[in-house]
Structures are given as structure tokens and as C-alpha cells.
């Protein structure tokens, strides 16, 4: 009887496990892309008629509210390891996306009042949205939990799952980016046909995601004698014998590598992703302001998603090997200056009002984006104990990104309105260059020379 139980609990082969977890990453990316991609910001401006600062508030608050979920998610991730409770919960919440946008989010934002003020005999009429802040909080709670906080859970879970089966996160990340690429043209066409269909498509994808999650075989990693039978297995490296304790998390406050990770996120990654939320609006400025020109621009942007996703897919497949070879620290430094170059080129496009240059910058973003998460996960796996990897990723990477987005998105949105897209991108480029220099100094003078895993190996 015992042998039969062991046989039924045997994990999938590396190939089968990779296919299954890549499918989970792909489907989750598809539904996130529909909400967090360019279409969402365009919908807020085109259909709800919000300005850049208001859009930045909604984008930022989604990440801001998600901050409160991250510590709990990180704690339960490290406790649950490969158990699927959290990712089931995220998929179940995603099912309600379509009804939420149609009956709650959209109607509340659509309520507006015109206010007329007179100064020195000159009357000025402005449009206000009385339920903007209420909707921002509701959207932050729902979307922040499901997408912003949920994305960190999915990323961390996929990384641990694939490494437990002897693989690397690069291939999973490739399918994650492929999901974004596939959804780009689909979201564009659905938006032109009817914006609400994009959000209901997310609900459909959520059902498929539930099925993919159900197919993952993880019971074998909870059987102690199976874990102990192979001391050199890949699973042992990511499934520690001891579970994390609260004192392990408090030790992060004294870990210099943790602060290096935060520095990279605040001055580089947050800037990269905060601007991207409104890149679609920037792209539309290179075309006419009428409805037909907007529809044409959205279709062009959607079609660009295909070659962009191909580039990102190929780069991500090989990213883990490249980053492992050059080291996570060097990879993060290189990425810092690549991000600065991308922002400079995007700003140059605005200065010259060149459609060609803005398309080039879109391809540059596609080349940078697949390397960011892989580099961060490589840094975490090398410099931190495996039993707290979930918390480090959600706090040091995702929470900082959400908090930074909450602060920076409204500021960047306001800067777009006041100074224009081109000038703002030039300023952001200078900020990221400064961040790269500070990161280099910190890595050189304030970084531990040996990784925690190596230290533990020597003392064990």
C-alpha cells in the first residue's frame, strides 16, 4: 500500500512539469496584460475622460494598496512552499474581472460633474469625478490583490516550482512575456470592437488558469521520505528542511544585499514600469487626435506586440544562462544603463516627433523587460537563504515596486501633462543613470562577498 502511495505521488518529469508551469505563467500573463497593459490607460483617457494625473493616481493606487498584501503573501508562500492555495485564490478572484469593470469600476468613474469658476471675469469650466478616490480605493483593493500582489505570488511560485524540477526561470519567464505579446493584438482588437469585452475575456482566461493550476503535481514534495531519499536533488535546493521563522525575516533589516535590491528597484525598475503604464498615451500623440486616428494607432500598437513578444521570448529563454555566467550583480548594473538608454531614446522621439524612433524605443523596452525579473530572481537565489526567498521577492522586489509606483505614477503622469512626454522621458533617463552609478558604488563597497548559500554549505 505504501509503495502505491509513493508511486501516485511521484512528481512529473522535468519536461512535463516545465510545460505545465509555463502554461500557468502564460495564462496568468494574458489576464494581467489585459488590465495592466497600455489598453487600461487608454481606456481611462478615451472612454472615462481622465487626465494624466488622475490616470496616474489609479495606476499608482493599485500598486499602493497591494503593498498591504505583500508581507502576508510572502509569509504564506514560504510556509506553503509548493502548495497551491494562494494561486488558486488569485485565479478565483480573476473570474470576477468582467462584472467588476462593467458594474462597479466603470460606472463609478463615469460619474462626472462640471464646475464653473470665475476669476477676474473669466469663466473656466472643469470636469470633476466625485467618486474618483472611492473608485481608486475599490480598484486598488480588487486589482491590487489579484494582479499586483498576485503577480508576485505567481512569479515566486513558478520560480520555486521550476527549480524544484531542475529547470530555470528563464523559460517560464519567456512564456510569461509571450502571454503579454499574445494579448497585445487581442486586447487591441477587442478594445476597438468594445472595451468591456477585453475585461470579460479576462474572466474566461481565469477559468483556463484554474485548470492549469489543478494539473500541477506537487504532493510528492510534501512526503518527507521522498525528499530525504535524494540529497542532491534539485528540489532540495528550493525546499528547505526548516520553514522560515519571524526572526529570519527580521535579519533582512541587517542584510546589505537586501538594501542593494531595494536600491535597484527604486531608482531603476520602478521608473521603468511607472512610465510604461502611460506609454500607450504617448504613442497616440504621434498620430491624429480624432477617433479614427486613435483606432489606427491602437491597432498599430497591437500589431507591434507580435514582433515585440518574439524578441522578448527568445531573450528570456537564454537570459538565465547569460545572467548566471556574468553574475546577477553585473546583470543589474548593465540593465540600469540599458533602461536609461531606452528612456533617452523615447524622449528623443518626442523631441523630434518621430514615429520611427518611438517604435524603436518600443523594441528596446521589449529587449530589456525579460531580463529584469530573471536578474532579480537570480540575485535572490544567490544571496539569500532559500527558506525566505518568497518574502524577499515580494518585499524587496514587488512591494518596493508597488510602493514606488504608488508614489511615482501620479508624479510622472502630472509631469507628462505639464512638461510633455519628451522632456519627462529625458528627466527619467537622468534619474536612472544616477541610480546605476549609486548601485555600482553600493555593489563595490557595501556588498557581501560570499553568498548565504555558500556560507551555509561550509558550516553544515
Tab-separated table of C-alpha atoms in Angstrom:
chain	number	residue	atom	x	y	z
A	1	UNK	CA	0.000	0.000	0.000
A	2	UNK	CA	2.824	2.407	0.921
A	3	UNK	CA	4.560	1.735	-2.400
A	4	UNK	CA	1.343	2.513	-4.260
A	5	UNK	CA	1.022	5.871	-2.462
A	6	UNK	CA	4.625	6.754	-3.299
A	7	UNK	CA	4.084	5.859	-6.943
A	8	UNK	CA	0.993	8.044	-7.202
A	9	UNK	CA	2.810	10.951	-5.574
A	10	UNK	CA	5.825	10.843	-7.881
A	11	UNK	CA	6.342	14.264	-9.484
A	12	UNK	CA	6.114	14.880	-13.205
A	13	UNK	CA	9.237	14.648	-15.296
A	14	UNK	CA	11.153	17.876	-15.811
A	15	UNK	CA	9.738	18.251	-19.321
A	16	UNK	CA	6.101	17.734	-18.293
A	17	UNK	CA	6.479	19.942	-15.225
A	18	UNK	CA	8.020	22.693	-17.368
A	19	UNK	CA	5.150	22.552	-19.851
A	20	UNK	CA	2.556	22.790	-17.077
A	21	UNK	CA	4.139	25.666	-15.177
A	22	UNK	CA	4.815	27.553	-18.425
A	23	UNK	CA	1.110	27.239	-19.219
A	24	UNK	CA	0.249	28.706	-15.801
A	25	UNK	CA	2.633	31.621	-16.380
A	26	UNK	CA	1.293	32.179	-19.899
A	27	UNK	CA	-2.381	32.261	-18.907
A	28	UNK	CA	-1.749	34.483	-15.911
A	29	UNK	CA	0.250	36.900	-18.072
A	30	UNK	CA	-2.597	37.032	-20.581
A	31	UNK	CA	-5.134	38.125	-17.994
A	32	UNK	CA	-2.748	40.593	-16.316
A	33	UNK	CA	-1.838	42.134	-19.680
A	34	UNK	CA	-5.479	42.988	-20.256
A	35	UNK	CA	-5.583	45.092	-17.082
A	36	UNK	CA	-2.052	46.341	-16.525
A	37	UNK	CA	-1.146	46.921	-20.175
A	38	UNK	CA	-1.472	50.030	-22.333
A	39	UNK	CA	-5.152	49.360	-23.072
A	40	UNK	CA	-6.145	50.142	-19.474
A	41	UNK	CA	-4.605	53.642	-19.506
A	42	UNK	CA	-6.044	54.315	-22.967
A	43	UNK	CA	-9.493	53.199	-21.754
A	44	UNK	CA	-9.290	55.591	-18.803
A	45	UNK	CA	-8.439	58.515	-21.078
A	46	UNK	CA	-10.555	57.630	-24.118
A	47	UNK	CA	-13.728	56.279	-22.507
A	48	UNK	CA	-13.703	57.737	-18.975
A	49	UNK	CA	-12.018	61.040	-19.993
A	50	UNK	CA	-9.489	61.262	-17.160
A	51	UNK	CA	-6.321	63.355	-17.362
A	52	UNK	CA	-2.740	62.181	-16.818
A	53	UNK	CA	-2.654	62.907	-13.069
A	54	UNK	CA	-5.942	61.077	-12.466
A	55	UNK	CA	-4.798	58.106	-14.526
A	56	UNK	CA	-1.526	58.072	-12.613
A	57	UNK	CA	-3.485	58.038	-9.351
A	58	UNK	CA	-5.496	54.983	-10.414
A	59	UNK	CA	-2.424	53.183	-11.714
A	60	UNK	CA	-0.399	54.031	-8.637
A	61	UNK	CA	-3.062	53.170	-6.076
A	62	UNK	CA	-3.411	49.652	-7.471
A	63	UNK	CA	0.203	49.115	-6.531
A	64	UNK	CA	-0.114	51.116	-3.320
A	65	UNK	CA	-2.955	49.020	-1.923
A	66	UNK	CA	-1.132	45.842	-2.951
A	67	UNK	CA	1.625	46.796	-0.507
A	68	UNK	CA	-0.538	45.669	2.396
A	69	UNK	CA	-0.980	42.191	0.908
A	70	UNK	CA	2.691	41.540	0.142
A	71	UNK	CA	4.032	40.696	3.627
A	72	UNK	CA	1.192	38.228	4.216
A	73	UNK	CA	1.633	36.665	0.785
A	74	UNK	CA	5.386	36.369	1.312
A	75	UNK	CA	4.908	34.723	4.700
A	76	UNK	CA	2.385	32.184	3.403
A	77	UNK	CA	4.483	31.479	0.301
A	78	UNK	CA	7.421	30.467	2.472
A	79	UNK	CA	5.124	28.403	4.683
A	80	UNK	CA	3.186	26.722	1.883
A	81	UNK	CA	6.228	26.191	-0.388
A	82	UNK	CA	4.709	24.368	-3.388
A	83	UNK	CA	1.170	24.041	-2.074
A	84	UNK	CA	-1.295	25.801	-4.377
A	85	UNK	CA	-3.685	27.586	-2.013
A	86	UNK	CA	-2.632	31.146	-2.860
A	87	UNK	CA	-2.537	30.753	-6.622
A	88	UNK	CA	-5.966	29.091	-6.543
A	89	UNK	CA	-7.290	32.130	-4.656
A	90	UNK	CA	-5.855	34.557	-7.211
A	91	UNK	CA	-7.392	32.675	-10.131
A	92	UNK	CA	-10.799	32.608	-8.413
A	93	UNK	CA	-10.722	36.376	-7.894
A	94	UNK	CA	-9.808	36.899	-11.558
A	95	UNK	CA	-13.073	35.272	-12.660
A	96	UNK	CA	-14.985	38.340	-11.476
A	97	UNK	CA	-12.992	40.855	-13.553
A	98	UNK	CA	-15.596	41.387	-16.282
A	99	UNK	CA	-18.543	42.044	-13.950
A	100	UNK	CA	-16.368	44.242	-11.718
A	101	UNK	CA	-15.440	46.566	-14.578
A	102	UNK	CA	-18.942	46.648	-16.059
A	103	UNK	CA	-20.999	47.140	-12.916
A	104	UNK	CA	-18.622	48.760	-10.385
A	105	UNK	CA	-15.398	50.290	-11.673
A	106	UNK	CA	-16.599	51.788	-14.963
A	107	UNK	CA	-19.928	53.246	-13.746
A	108	UNK	CA	-18.356	54.932	-10.697
A	109	UNK	CA	-15.599	56.531	-12.763
A	110	UNK	CA	-18.089	57.667	-15.414
A	111	UNK	CA	-19.981	59.850	-12.961
A	112	UNK	CA	-18.771	63.421	-13.530
A	113	UNK	CA	-19.766	66.988	-12.711
A	114	UNK	CA	-18.860	70.226	-14.440
A	115	UNK	CA	-17.693	73.022	-12.148
A	116	UNK	CA	-17.504	76.613	-13.390
A	117	UNK	CA	-15.227	79.097	-11.648
A	118	UNK	CA	-14.823	82.773	-12.444
A	119	UNK	CA	-11.512	84.586	-11.974
A	120	UNK	CA	-11.183	88.252	-12.995
A	121	UNK	CA	-14.328	87.956	-15.036
A	122	UNK	CA	-13.092	84.899	-16.958
A	123	UNK	CA	-15.213	81.766	-16.544
A	124	UNK	CA	-13.461	78.403	-16.585
A	125	UNK	CA	-15.295	75.077	-16.689
A	126	UNK	CA	-13.621	71.949	-15.387
A	127	UNK	CA	-14.863	68.374	-15.170
A	128	UNK	CA	-14.593	66.590	-11.831
A	129	UNK	CA	-15.143	62.952	-10.909
A	130	UNK	CA	-16.628	62.903	-7.382
A	131	UNK	CA	-16.116	59.167	-6.902
A	132	UNK	CA	-12.556	59.085	-8.230
A	133	UNK	CA	-10.912	58.407	-4.866
A	134	UNK	CA	-13.547	55.881	-3.798
A	135	UNK	CA	-13.132	54.036	-7.092
A	136	UNK	CA	-9.360	54.211	-6.773
A	137	UNK	CA	-9.563	52.501	-3.383
A	138	UNK	CA	-12.025	49.839	-4.591
A	139	UNK	CA	-9.971	49.211	-7.708
A	140	UNK	CA	-6.816	49.131	-5.634
A	141	UNK	CA	-8.273	46.517	-3.301
A	142	UNK	CA	-9.582	44.270	-6.044
A	143	UNK	CA	-6.988	44.749	-8.786
A	144	UNK	CA	-4.131	45.221	-6.347
A	145	UNK	CA	-4.887	41.929	-4.619
A	146	UNK	CA	-5.484	39.990	-7.800
A	147	UNK	CA	-2.898	41.403	-10.217
A	148	UNK	CA	-0.237	43.453	-8.478
A	149	UNK	CA	0.167	41.373	-5.339
A	150	UNK	CA	-0.964	38.242	-7.164
A	151	UNK	CA	1.650	38.605	-9.882
A	152	UNK	CA	4.403	38.448	-7.271
A	153	UNK	CA	2.917	35.260	-5.873
A	154	UNK	CA	2.722	33.665	-9.317
A	155	UNK	CA	6.295	34.700	-10.223
A	156	UNK	CA	7.741	33.416	-6.962
A	157	UNK	CA	5.740	30.187	-7.103
A	158	UNK	CA	6.745	29.494	-10.716
A	159	UNK	CA	10.399	30.134	-9.898
A	160	UNK	CA	10.348	27.720	-6.962
A	161	UNK	CA	8.356	25.112	-8.887
A	162	UNK	CA	10.612	25.083	-11.961
A	163	UNK	CA	13.808	24.982	-9.873
A	164	UNK	CA	12.364	22.164	-7.779
A	165	UNK	CA	12.104	20.195	-11.025
A	166	UNK	CA	15.656	21.031	-12.139
A	167	UNK	CA	14.845	23.861	-14.537
A	168	UNK	CA	15.451	27.624	-14.640
A	169	UNK	CA	13.046	30.535	-14.532
A	170	UNK	CA	14.144	31.909	-17.905
A	171	UNK	CA	11.926	29.541	-19.895
A	172	UNK	CA	8.937	30.284	-17.627
A	173	UNK	CA	9.506	33.997	-17.992
A	174	UNK	CA	9.596	33.554	-21.764
A	175	UNK	CA	6.046	32.211	-21.716
A	176	UNK	CA	5.023	34.936	-19.290
A	177	UNK	CA	6.198	37.524	-21.823
A	178	UNK	CA	4.600	35.551	-24.636
A	179	UNK	CA	1.286	35.977	-22.832
A	180	UNK	CA	1.740	39.734	-22.909
A	181	UNK	CA	2.605	39.572	-26.592
A	182	UNK	CA	-0.392	37.425	-27.490
A	183	UNK	CA	-2.755	39.688	-25.580
A	184	UNK	CA	-1.445	42.854	-27.249
A	185	UNK	CA	-3.239	42.323	-30.594
A	186	UNK	CA	-6.210	40.588	-28.947
A	187	UNK	CA	-6.738	43.449	-26.490
A	188	UNK	CA	-6.347	45.991	-29.277
A	189	UNK	CA	-8.994	44.396	-31.486
A	190	UNK	CA	-11.346	43.717	-28.576
A	191	UNK	CA	-10.999	47.326	-27.452
A	192	UNK	CA	-11.903	48.683	-30.879
A	193	UNK	CA	-14.890	46.328	-31.034
A	194	UNK	CA	-15.959	47.028	-27.443
A	195	UNK	CA	-13.733	47.761	-24.437
A	196	UNK	CA	-15.820	45.726	-22.000
A	197	UNK	CA	-15.123	42.546	-23.988
A	198	UNK	CA	-11.457	42.836	-23.033
A	199	UNK	CA	-12.340	42.594	-19.348
A	200	UNK	CA	-14.746	39.700	-19.816
A	201	UNK	CA	-12.038	37.887	-21.759
A	202	UNK	CA	-10.006	38.003	-18.537
A	203	UNK	CA	-12.794	36.139	-16.748
A	204	UNK	CA	-12.694	33.428	-19.413
A	205	UNK	CA	-8.911	33.138	-19.117
A	206	UNK	CA	-9.257	32.777	-15.337
A	207	UNK	CA	-11.230	29.539	-15.781
A	208	UNK	CA	-8.449	28.177	-18.003
A	209	UNK	CA	-5.882	29.234	-15.399
A	210	UNK	CA	-7.737	27.259	-12.723
A	211	UNK	CA	-7.464	24.132	-14.866
A	212	UNK	CA	-3.741	24.658	-15.435
A	213	UNK	CA	-3.133	25.114	-11.714
A	214	UNK	CA	-5.098	21.958	-10.937
A	215	UNK	CA	-2.856	19.957	-13.283
A	216	UNK	CA	0.319	20.751	-11.282
A	217	UNK	CA	1.520	17.729	-9.305
A	218	UNK	CA	3.082	18.914	-6.058
A	219	UNK	CA	2.009	16.350	-3.455
A	220	UNK	CA	5.289	14.437	-3.791
A	221	UNK	CA	7.260	17.367	-2.392
A	222	UNK	CA	5.326	17.124	0.871
A	223	UNK	CA	6.364	13.496	1.549
A	224	UNK	CA	9.354	13.627	3.896
A	225	UNK	CA	10.928	10.275	2.991
A	226	UNK	CA	10.833	11.150	-0.702
A	227	UNK	CA	12.609	14.447	-0.040
A	228	UNK	CA	15.269	12.755	2.061
A	229	UNK	CA	15.902	9.972	-0.446
A	230	UNK	CA	17.862	12.147	-2.842
A	231	UNK	CA	20.204	14.560	-1.107
A	232	UNK	CA	21.450	16.102	-4.354
A	233	UNK	CA	18.078	16.625	-5.987
A	234	UNK	CA	17.172	19.998	-7.401
A	235	UNK	CA	14.135	20.068	-5.190
A	236	UNK	CA	16.288	20.060	-2.042
A	237	UNK	CA	17.824	23.405	-3.037
A	238	UNK	CA	14.483	25.197	-3.064
A	239	UNK	CA	12.544	23.163	-0.499
A	240	UNK	CA	14.475	23.652	2.761
A	241	UNK	CA	14.203	21.270	5.684
A	242	UNK	CA	13.324	24.138	8.037
A	243	UNK	CA	10.473	26.567	7.495
A	244	UNK	CA	11.104	30.276	7.864
A	245	UNK	CA	10.591	31.917	11.249
A	246	UNK	CA	9.872	35.540	12.090
A	247	UNK	CA	13.442	36.083	13.270
A	248	UNK	CA	14.667	35.114	9.795
A	249	UNK	CA	12.673	37.981	8.305
A	250	UNK	CA	13.938	40.487	10.863
A	251	UNK	CA	17.504	39.575	9.898
A	252	UNK	CA	16.792	41.067	6.479
A	253	UNK	CA	16.958	44.507	8.085
A	254	UNK	CA	20.678	43.930	8.651
A	255	UNK	CA	21.364	42.384	5.249
A	256	UNK	CA	23.216	44.767	2.925
A	257	UNK	CA	22.234	42.727	-0.119
A	258	UNK	CA	18.583	43.372	0.692
A	259	UNK	CA	19.153	47.119	0.545
A	260	UNK	CA	21.028	46.766	-2.741
A	261	UNK	CA	17.959	45.035	-4.148
A	262	UNK	CA	15.735	47.867	-2.907
A	263	UNK	CA	18.050	50.487	-4.419
A	264	UNK	CA	17.916	48.794	-7.825
A	265	UNK	CA	14.140	48.654	-7.707
A	266	UNK	CA	13.516	52.223	-6.544
A	267	UNK	CA	15.841	54.007	-8.961
A	268	UNK	CA	15.623	51.714	-11.988
A	269	UNK	CA	12.772	49.200	-12.095
A	270	UNK	CA	10.067	51.435	-10.636
A	271	UNK	CA	10.884	54.192	-13.110
A	272	UNK	CA	10.839	51.702	-15.985
A	273	UNK	CA	7.408	50.294	-15.143
A	274	UNK	CA	5.781	53.510	-13.891
A	275	UNK	CA	6.279	55.205	-17.252
A	276	UNK	CA	5.130	52.127	-19.129
A	277	UNK	CA	1.624	52.424	-17.727
A	278	UNK	CA	1.122	55.565	-19.820
A	279	UNK	CA	3.342	54.706	-22.783
A	280	UNK	CA	0.216	53.957	-24.810
A	281	UNK	CA	-0.963	57.555	-24.350
A	282	UNK	CA	2.446	58.751	-25.502
A	283	UNK	CA	2.251	56.538	-28.573
A	284	UNK	CA	-1.109	58.032	-29.554
A	285	UNK	CA	0.383	61.538	-29.651
A	286	UNK	CA	2.343	60.603	-32.768
A	287	UNK	CA	-0.944	60.215	-34.652
A	288	UNK	CA	-4.026	62.374	-35.075
A	289	UNK	CA	-6.348	63.277	-32.214
A	290	UNK	CA	-9.577	62.178	-33.897
A	291	UNK	CA	-11.305	58.868	-33.196
A	292	UNK	CA	-10.221	57.214	-36.456
A	293	UNK	CA	-6.563	58.127	-35.850
A	294	UNK	CA	-6.755	56.767	-32.297
A	295	UNK	CA	-8.206	53.480	-33.513
A	296	UNK	CA	-5.484	53.250	-36.174
A	297	UNK	CA	-2.747	53.945	-33.618
A	298	UNK	CA	-4.138	51.341	-31.210
A	299	UNK	CA	-4.160	48.731	-33.977
A	300	UNK	CA	-0.559	49.570	-34.905
A	301	UNK	CA	0.481	49.286	-31.269
A	302	UNK	CA	-1.361	45.981	-31.027
A	303	UNK	CA	0.357	44.584	-34.113
A	304	UNK	CA	3.750	45.665	-32.768
A	305	UNK	CA	3.063	43.332	-29.876
A	306	UNK	CA	3.751	40.315	-32.081
A	307	UNK	CA	7.404	41.026	-33.037
A	308	UNK	CA	7.981	42.572	-29.621
A	309	UNK	CA	6.849	39.375	-27.913
A	310	UNK	CA	9.045	37.252	-30.190
A	311	UNK	CA	12.111	39.284	-29.189
A	312	UNK	CA	11.210	39.073	-25.510
A	313	UNK	CA	10.504	35.323	-25.759
A	314	UNK	CA	13.858	34.481	-27.344
A	315	UNK	CA	15.863	36.677	-24.980
A	316	UNK	CA	14.125	35.277	-21.919
A	317	UNK	CA	14.877	31.655	-22.847
A	318	UNK	CA	18.611	32.327	-22.738
A	319	UNK	CA	18.542	35.008	-20.037
A	320	UNK	CA	19.060	32.632	-17.098
A	321	UNK	CA	22.223	31.162	-18.608
A	322	UNK	CA	23.613	34.569	-19.520
A	323	UNK	CA	22.892	36.067	-16.098
A	324	UNK	CA	24.327	33.006	-14.374
A	325	UNK	CA	27.502	33.409	-16.411
A	326	UNK	CA	28.051	37.150	-15.880
A	327	UNK	CA	26.590	37.268	-12.378
A	328	UNK	CA	23.393	38.850	-11.107
A	329	UNK	CA	25.131	41.999	-9.880
A	330	UNK	CA	26.731	42.748	-13.244
A	331	UNK	CA	23.430	41.995	-14.959
A	332	UNK	CA	21.618	44.518	-12.751
A	333	UNK	CA	24.237	47.188	-13.486
A	334	UNK	CA	24.021	46.583	-17.236
A	335	UNK	CA	20.233	46.719	-17.071
A	336	UNK	CA	20.379	50.059	-15.259
A	337	UNK	CA	22.209	51.738	-18.135
A	338	UNK	CA	20.082	49.960	-20.750
A	339	UNK	CA	16.941	51.339	-19.081
A	340	UNK	CA	18.457	54.829	-19.104
A	341	UNK	CA	19.215	54.487	-22.820
A	342	UNK	CA	15.661	53.344	-23.560
A	343	UNK	CA	14.201	56.345	-21.715
A	344	UNK	CA	16.536	58.697	-23.565
A	345	UNK	CA	15.512	57.295	-26.958
A	346	UNK	CA	11.819	57.521	-26.004
A	347	UNK	CA	12.347	61.151	-25.010
A	348	UNK	CA	14.239	61.831	-28.230
A	349	UNK	CA	11.246	60.527	-30.197
A	350	UNK	CA	9.074	63.182	-28.574
A	351	UNK	CA	11.580	65.934	-29.232
A	352	UNK	CA	11.778	65.020	-32.911
A	353	UNK	CA	8.149	63.815	-33.167
A	354	UNK	CA	9.392	60.711	-34.953
A	355	UNK	CA	7.173	57.652	-35.279
A	356	UNK	CA	10.195	55.578	-36.274
A	357	UNK	CA	12.123	56.412	-33.098
A	358	UNK	CA	9.152	55.742	-30.810
A	359	UNK	CA	8.731	52.314	-32.439
A	360	UNK	CA	12.457	51.673	-31.938
A	361	UNK	CA	12.075	52.553	-28.260
A	362	UNK	CA	9.207	50.048	-28.039
A	363	UNK	CA	11.537	47.317	-29.271
A	364	UNK	CA	14.192	48.460	-26.797
A	365	UNK	CA	11.727	48.011	-23.949
A	366	UNK	CA	10.977	44.512	-25.246
A	367	UNK	CA	14.689	43.690	-25.072
A	368	UNK	CA	15.071	44.948	-21.503
A	369	UNK	CA	11.842	43.742	-19.908
A	370	UNK	CA	12.512	39.961	-19.994
A	371	UNK	CA	15.826	40.357	-18.192
A	372	UNK	CA	14.639	42.331	-15.175
A	373	UNK	CA	12.703	39.664	-13.263
A	374	UNK	CA	15.184	36.914	-14.170
A	375	UNK	CA	18.090	39.036	-12.912
A	376	UNK	CA	16.285	39.811	-9.656
A	377	UNK	CA	15.341	36.170	-9.048
A	378	UNK	CA	18.927	35.148	-9.829
A	379	UNK	CA	20.185	37.703	-7.312
A	380	UNK	CA	17.758	36.459	-4.657
A	381	UNK	CA	18.572	32.773	-5.199
A	382	UNK	CA	22.311	33.519	-4.928
A	383	UNK	CA	22.385	35.934	-1.998
A	384	UNK	CA	19.569	34.788	0.285
A	385	UNK	CA	18.532	31.678	2.167
A	386	UNK	CA	16.070	29.533	0.199
A	387	UNK	CA	13.588	29.403	3.069
A	388	UNK	CA	12.902	33.173	2.839
A	389	UNK	CA	13.055	33.606	-0.944
A	390	UNK	CA	9.314	34.168	-1.204
A	391	UNK	CA	9.350	37.006	1.320
A	392	UNK	CA	12.482	38.598	-0.161
A	393	UNK	CA	10.960	38.607	-3.636
A	394	UNK	CA	7.611	40.011	-2.530
A	395	UNK	CA	9.086	42.615	-0.158
A	396	UNK	CA	12.376	43.551	-1.802
A	397	UNK	CA	11.058	43.493	-5.351
A	398	UNK	CA	7.285	43.556	-5.692
A	399	UNK	CA	6.378	45.591	-2.608
A	400	UNK	CA	9.016	48.198	-3.397
A	401	UNK	CA	7.792	48.332	-6.994
A	402	UNK	CA	4.194	48.796	-5.891
A	403	UNK	CA	5.062	51.428	-3.308
A	404	UNK	CA	7.304	53.233	-5.778
A	405	UNK	CA	4.594	53.055	-8.426
A	406	UNK	CA	2.101	54.477	-5.929
A	407	UNK	CA	4.414	57.460	-5.367
A	408	UNK	CA	5.884	57.915	-8.832
A	409	UNK	CA	2.954	57.179	-11.167
A	410	UNK	CA	0.928	60.304	-10.254
A	411	UNK	CA	4.095	62.442	-10.372
A	412	UNK	CA	5.099	61.090	-13.769
A	413	UNK	CA	1.527	61.471	-15.032
A	414	UNK	CA	1.445	65.112	-13.890
A	415	UNK	CA	4.841	65.715	-15.493
A	416	UNK	CA	3.531	64.318	-18.785
A	417	UNK	CA	0.698	66.845	-18.669
A	418	UNK	CA	2.824	69.834	-17.621
A	419	UNK	CA	6.188	69.313	-19.328
A	420	UNK	CA	5.226	66.934	-22.120
A	421	UNK	CA	6.228	63.339	-22.757
A	422	UNK	CA	9.558	64.067	-24.424
A	423	UNK	CA	11.011	66.230	-21.654
A	424	UNK	CA	9.739	63.918	-18.927
A	425	UNK	CA	11.437	60.915	-20.509
A	426	UNK	CA	14.729	62.821	-20.634
A	427	UNK	CA	14.430	63.588	-16.908
A	428	UNK	CA	13.652	59.949	-16.120
A	429	UNK	CA	16.714	58.878	-18.102
A	430	UNK	CA	18.938	61.087	-15.967
A	431	UNK	CA	17.392	59.665	-12.776
A	432	UNK	CA	18.079	56.078	-13.859
A	433	UNK	CA	21.691	56.887	-14.819
A	434	UNK	CA	22.209	58.290	-11.329
A	435	UNK	CA	20.646	55.127	-9.897
A	436	UNK	CA	23.056	52.946	-11.885
A	437	UNK	CA	26.049	54.873	-10.542
A	438	UNK	CA	24.815	54.570	-6.936
A	439	UNK	CA	24.194	50.855	-7.438
A	440	UNK	CA	27.747	50.380	-8.739
A	441	UNK	CA	29.149	52.146	-5.665
A	442	UNK	CA	26.972	50.072	-3.348
A	443	UNK	CA	27.921	46.779	-5.002
A	444	UNK	CA	31.595	47.714	-4.874
A	445	UNK	CA	31.871	48.895	-1.278
A	446	UNK	CA	28.798	47.685	0.613
A	447	UNK	CA	28.042	44.182	-0.677
A	448	UNK	CA	28.786	40.864	0.989
A	449	UNK	CA	31.482	38.917	-0.820
A	450	UNK	CA	30.088	35.459	-0.120
A	451	UNK	CA	26.508	34.394	-0.689
A	452	UNK	CA	24.464	32.983	2.158
A	453	UNK	CA	24.019	29.632	0.464
A	454	UNK	CA	27.788	29.152	0.263
A	455	UNK	CA	28.194	30.145	3.893
A	456	UNK	CA	25.582	27.617	4.956
A	457	UNK	CA	27.225	24.873	2.894
A	458	UNK	CA	30.545	25.439	4.592
A	459	UNK	CA	29.096	25.411	8.082
A	460	UNK	CA	26.773	22.444	7.583
